[in-house]
């Protein structure tokens, strides 16, 4: 399809609308999945008056603004987080649209290749799963298997059926190769996290990391390959640094004042920062891998084999 810039801008607005609708559905998932409730039935209701929310009031972002953040029937305040999540997912989808569609190679006459749209949809699916995992983990310090195990299966299935859909160097040329890349990514993501979890728990003599983080990293690896999973794990602490400092400050203030401390004062959910790192890599991978990350992995590959006494040449 031949497209011009006005059409691309219009498509970008459409992507934001679709993202906000997905964000509205994720609000339901974030609330219901931890309590083992269906995300399809029943329809959304006010928790106070149990009145069904009308379709016009359920329009993402606009519905909340029209209601001025209150239930139409009983006036119960509606959290600002709902429209903020809808807007967040919309903006993330737009970011992926810019990265995977606008900045991707075009056809001879400016056409958008089908592969670019498929890549965008693949990354948007992963992003939606990461947003759900982030807010559930932030609220309850858990990451349900309904999110991560479902994500693992989808990452493996789509990556197998479309073996060239993963980012470099995780692309493959056959169904078997696509499946193998997903399996290796899943095992490396889960194994790395499980190893650090076991070591840190033994060192601290308490659980240092939830098992949900292991399955979350497995999901990320199945979608993106093992290289992106490794980078995600080591970049995540930098995204959580501000929260860690805030928690530490709050903890010290409570101790100095003799206040009662709880486990929440000493714990930080790691899942949100794994998700942030993964999304950041999605938005920057097209530039990050060829200009920095690829050389980094090649250097460590060479050092690893030299330590074993094996002389290696450049990768084929």
XYZ file of C-alpha atoms in Angstrom:
316
model
C 0.000 0.000 0.000
C 1.372 3.408 -1.025
C 1.123 5.898 1.828
C 1.864 9.578 2.357
C 2.764 11.386 5.561
C -0.809 12.596 6.260
C -1.965 8.997 6.014
C 0.862 7.857 8.295
C -0.120 10.460 10.899
C -3.749 9.393 10.663
C -2.679 5.758 11.075
C -0.637 6.779 14.116
C -3.737 8.311 15.691
C -5.593 5.095 14.946
C -2.809 3.132 16.619
C -3.194 5.301 19.735
C -6.939 4.654 19.787
C -6.392 0.909 19.453
C -3.760 1.058 22.192
C -6.113 2.889 24.544
C -8.795 0.240 23.912
C -6.250 -2.464 24.714
C -5.324 -0.474 27.833
C -8.989 -0.462 28.871
C -9.082 -4.240 28.553
C -5.802 -4.497 30.491
C -7.406 -2.527 33.341
C -9.944 -5.339 33.605
C -7.197 -7.978 33.448
C -5.086 -6.243 36.098
C -8.029 -6.158 38.505
C -9.561 -9.578 37.832
C -6.759 -12.016 36.971
C -5.164 -12.084 40.463
C -8.588 -13.013 41.895
C -9.177 -15.778 39.325
C -12.122 -13.929 37.773
C -13.171 -14.010 34.137
C -11.939 -11.025 32.137
C -14.902 -11.320 29.753
C -17.932 -11.782 31.979
C -19.650 -10.096 33.764
C -19.449 -6.569 32.403
C -17.780 -3.847 34.467
C -19.793 -2.506 37.387
C -19.442 0.134 40.060
C -18.162 -1.559 43.248
C -20.461 0.556 45.441
C -23.845 0.693 43.704
C -23.190 -2.319 41.413
C -24.587 -0.358 38.505
C -23.464 -1.560 35.073
C -21.139 0.903 33.373
C -22.722 2.061 30.123
C -20.842 1.569 26.868
C -20.617 5.336 26.342
C -19.034 5.748 29.782
C -16.565 2.958 29.026
C -14.894 4.775 26.126
C -11.166 4.877 26.970
C -9.919 8.166 28.473
C -12.880 10.168 27.098
C -15.386 8.282 29.248
C -13.458 9.075 32.436
C -13.155 12.742 31.480
C -16.861 12.986 30.631
C -17.768 11.495 34.014
C -15.242 13.786 35.749
C -13.806 10.755 37.439
C -17.007 9.723 39.234
C -19.640 7.024 38.910
C -22.640 8.398 37.036
C -25.074 6.754 39.486
C -23.610 7.085 42.978
C -20.712 9.513 42.557
C -18.001 7.080 43.730
C -14.597 8.432 42.628
C -13.001 6.457 39.785
C -9.238 6.109 40.075
C -7.123 8.215 37.732
C -5.046 5.139 37.080
C -7.599 3.766 34.647
C -7.284 6.531 32.033
C -3.552 6.801 32.705
C -3.026 3.121 31.855
C -5.162 3.555 28.737
C -3.078 6.548 27.684
C 0.169 4.738 28.559
C -0.638 1.743 26.375
C -1.757 4.051 23.573
C 1.534 5.955 23.704
C 3.574 2.737 23.871
C 1.771 1.450 20.792
C 2.534 4.716 19.006
C 6.199 4.332 19.972
C 6.235 0.829 18.511
C 4.465 2.134 15.404
C 7.210 4.712 14.898
C 9.980 2.163 15.488
C 8.580 -0.832 13.623
C 6.642 0.885 10.825
C 7.750 4.466 10.205
C 11.458 3.779 10.688
C 11.432 0.424 8.898
C 12.501 -0.108 5.300
C 9.835 0.703 2.713
C 9.010 -0.662 -0.697
C 10.067 0.998 -3.945
C 7.015 3.283 -3.923
C 6.802 3.947 -0.208
C 4.671 0.916 0.610
C 4.538 -0.388 4.146
C 5.704 -4.018 4.040
C 3.441 -6.596 5.620
C 6.434 -7.790 7.657
C 6.651 -4.382 9.383
C 2.994 -4.534 10.402
C 3.449 -8.103 11.657
C 6.475 -7.072 13.717
C 4.510 -4.175 15.185
C 1.631 -6.469 16.168
C 4.074 -8.994 17.695
C 5.767 -6.334 19.798
C 2.433 -4.757 20.756
C 1.251 -8.127 22.084
C 4.371 -8.476 24.233
C 3.991 -4.895 25.463
C 0.385 -5.517 26.518
C 1.440 -8.592 28.499
C 4.259 -6.629 30.144
C 1.899 -3.819 31.168
C -0.465 -6.325 32.799
C 2.418 -8.016 34.630
C 3.812 -4.654 35.752
C 0.727 -3.329 37.503
C -0.287 -6.653 39.041
C 3.214 -7.066 40.460
C 3.282 -3.471 41.666
C -0.042 -3.887 43.479
C 0.246 -7.406 44.888
C 3.898 -8.502 44.517
C 2.837 -11.401 42.302
C 2.954 -12.110 38.565
C 0.204 -14.599 37.647
C 0.990 -17.543 35.401
C -2.071 -16.588 33.344
C 0.006 -13.695 32.027
C 3.493 -15.174 31.750
C 2.770 -18.771 30.776
C 0.271 -17.541 28.189
C 2.975 -15.188 26.938
C 5.546 -18.004 26.704
C 3.186 -20.101 24.600
C 2.340 -17.162 22.330
C 6.002 -16.190 21.943
C 6.969 -19.731 20.984
C 3.959 -20.261 18.709
C 4.198 -16.987 16.783
C 7.999 -17.148 16.639
C 7.763 -20.654 15.204
C 5.110 -19.844 12.606
C 6.906 -16.604 11.653
C 10.589 -17.432 12.253
C 11.852 -14.065 10.959
C 9.657 -11.966 13.226
C 12.037 -11.778 16.189
C 14.646 -8.983 16.285
C 18.220 -9.653 15.208
C 20.034 -11.904 15.915
C 16.994 -13.985 16.860
C 15.626 -14.301 13.349
C 15.490 -17.745 11.757
C 14.831 -19.130 8.307
C 12.769 -22.201 9.198
C 9.981 -23.236 11.536
C 12.380 -25.431 13.478
C 14.877 -22.595 13.786
C 12.170 -20.222 15.028
C 11.061 -22.737 17.641
C 14.662 -23.343 18.769
C 15.363 -19.611 19.145
C 12.281 -19.291 21.348
C 13.219 -22.293 23.483
C 16.780 -21.049 24.003
C 15.508 -17.557 24.850
C 12.996 -19.014 27.305
C 15.601 -21.211 29.011
C 18.272 -18.497 29.190
C 15.835 -15.888 30.508
C 14.409 -18.251 33.122
C 17.758 -19.854 33.978
C 19.590 -16.566 34.483
C 16.866 -15.213 36.747
C 16.468 -18.459 38.664
C 20.220 -18.657 39.223
C 20.443 -15.123 40.604
C 17.310 -15.749 42.673
C 18.782 -18.883 44.246
C 22.170 -17.307 44.972
C 20.722 -14.080 46.399
C 18.186 -15.975 48.521
C 20.957 -18.121 50.004
C 23.073 -15.049 50.658
C 20.255 -13.077 52.302
C 18.674 -16.132 53.959
C 15.264 -15.079 52.652
C 13.511 -15.054 49.310
C 15.249 -12.385 47.265
C 13.101 -12.577 44.157
C 9.696 -14.039 43.385
C 9.300 -16.963 41.000
C 7.035 -14.744 38.901
C 10.157 -12.858 37.816
C 11.568 -16.138 36.497
C 8.491 -16.830 34.374
C 8.378 -13.198 33.233
C 11.945 -13.433 31.956
C 11.096 -16.728 30.278
C 8.270 -14.962 28.450
C 10.548 -12.124 27.360
C 13.150 -14.615 26.127
C 10.572 -16.602 24.156
C 9.462 -13.416 22.386
C 12.809 -11.718 21.775
C 15.573 -14.327 22.003
C 18.272 -14.925 24.590
C 20.423 -11.874 23.821
C 17.577 -9.444 24.490
C 16.620 -11.429 27.604
C 20.140 -11.088 29.039
C 20.227 -7.349 28.354
C 16.760 -6.958 29.869
C 17.854 -8.593 33.100
C 20.955 -6.440 33.540
C 19.287 -3.170 32.496
C 16.263 -3.607 34.774
C 17.992 -2.510 38.036
C 18.783 0.875 36.486
C 15.079 1.453 35.877
C 14.321 0.546 39.490
C 17.069 2.674 41.025
C 14.847 5.676 41.839
C 12.218 3.469 43.472
C 14.905 1.637 45.451
C 16.315 4.909 46.783
C 12.830 6.085 47.735
C 12.128 2.815 49.553
C 15.473 2.976 51.349
C 14.838 6.559 52.460
C 11.361 5.676 53.731
C 12.699 2.609 55.533
C 15.450 4.591 57.293
C 13.032 7.335 58.303
C 10.677 4.795 59.864
C 13.499 3.118 61.753
C 14.811 6.422 63.079
C 11.337 7.398 64.239
C 10.743 3.980 65.768
C 7.785 3.336 63.497
C 6.394 -0.112 62.798
C 7.995 -1.728 59.777
C 6.339 -4.148 57.390
C 7.650 -6.458 54.694
C 6.492 -3.955 52.058
C 9.008 -1.441 53.463
C 11.878 -3.799 52.576
C 10.643 -5.221 49.284
C 10.566 -3.870 45.739
C 8.736 -5.651 42.939
C 11.284 -6.435 40.245
C 8.766 -7.316 37.538
C 7.883 -3.711 36.644
C 11.530 -2.897 35.967
C 12.104 -6.027 33.921
C 9.096 -4.927 31.875
C 10.406 -1.375 31.527
C 13.778 -2.634 30.361
C 12.159 -4.974 27.833
C 9.971 -2.188 26.404
C 12.970 0.159 26.249
C 14.847 -2.478 24.246
C 11.866 -2.948 21.920
C 11.870 0.775 21.164
C 15.627 1.009 20.630
C 16.736 -2.429 19.388
C 16.948 -1.453 15.710
C 19.752 0.939 16.629
C 21.049 -0.666 19.815
C 21.999 -4.032 18.335
C 23.989 -2.951 15.250
C 25.751 -0.014 16.945
C 26.480 -1.335 20.446
C 24.925 -4.538 21.738
C 26.117 -6.732 18.862
C 29.742 -5.744 19.422
C 29.321 -6.215 23.176
C 28.092 -9.779 22.805
C 30.830 -10.527 20.263
C 33.484 -9.282 22.693
C 32.162 -11.474 25.513
C 31.899 -14.430 23.147
C 35.571 -14.052 22.232
C 36.663 -13.624 25.847
C 34.647 -16.682 26.914
C 36.297 -18.982 24.377
C 39.758 -17.551 24.998
C 39.357 -18.338 28.695
C 38.715 -21.940 27.641
C 41.822 -21.899 25.468
C 39.919 -21.891 22.176
C 40.887 -19.480 19.437
C 37.780 -18.207 17.698
C 37.223 -16.148 14.606
C 34.400 -13.804 13.713
C 30.860 -15.298 13.737
C 29.576 -16.606 10.439
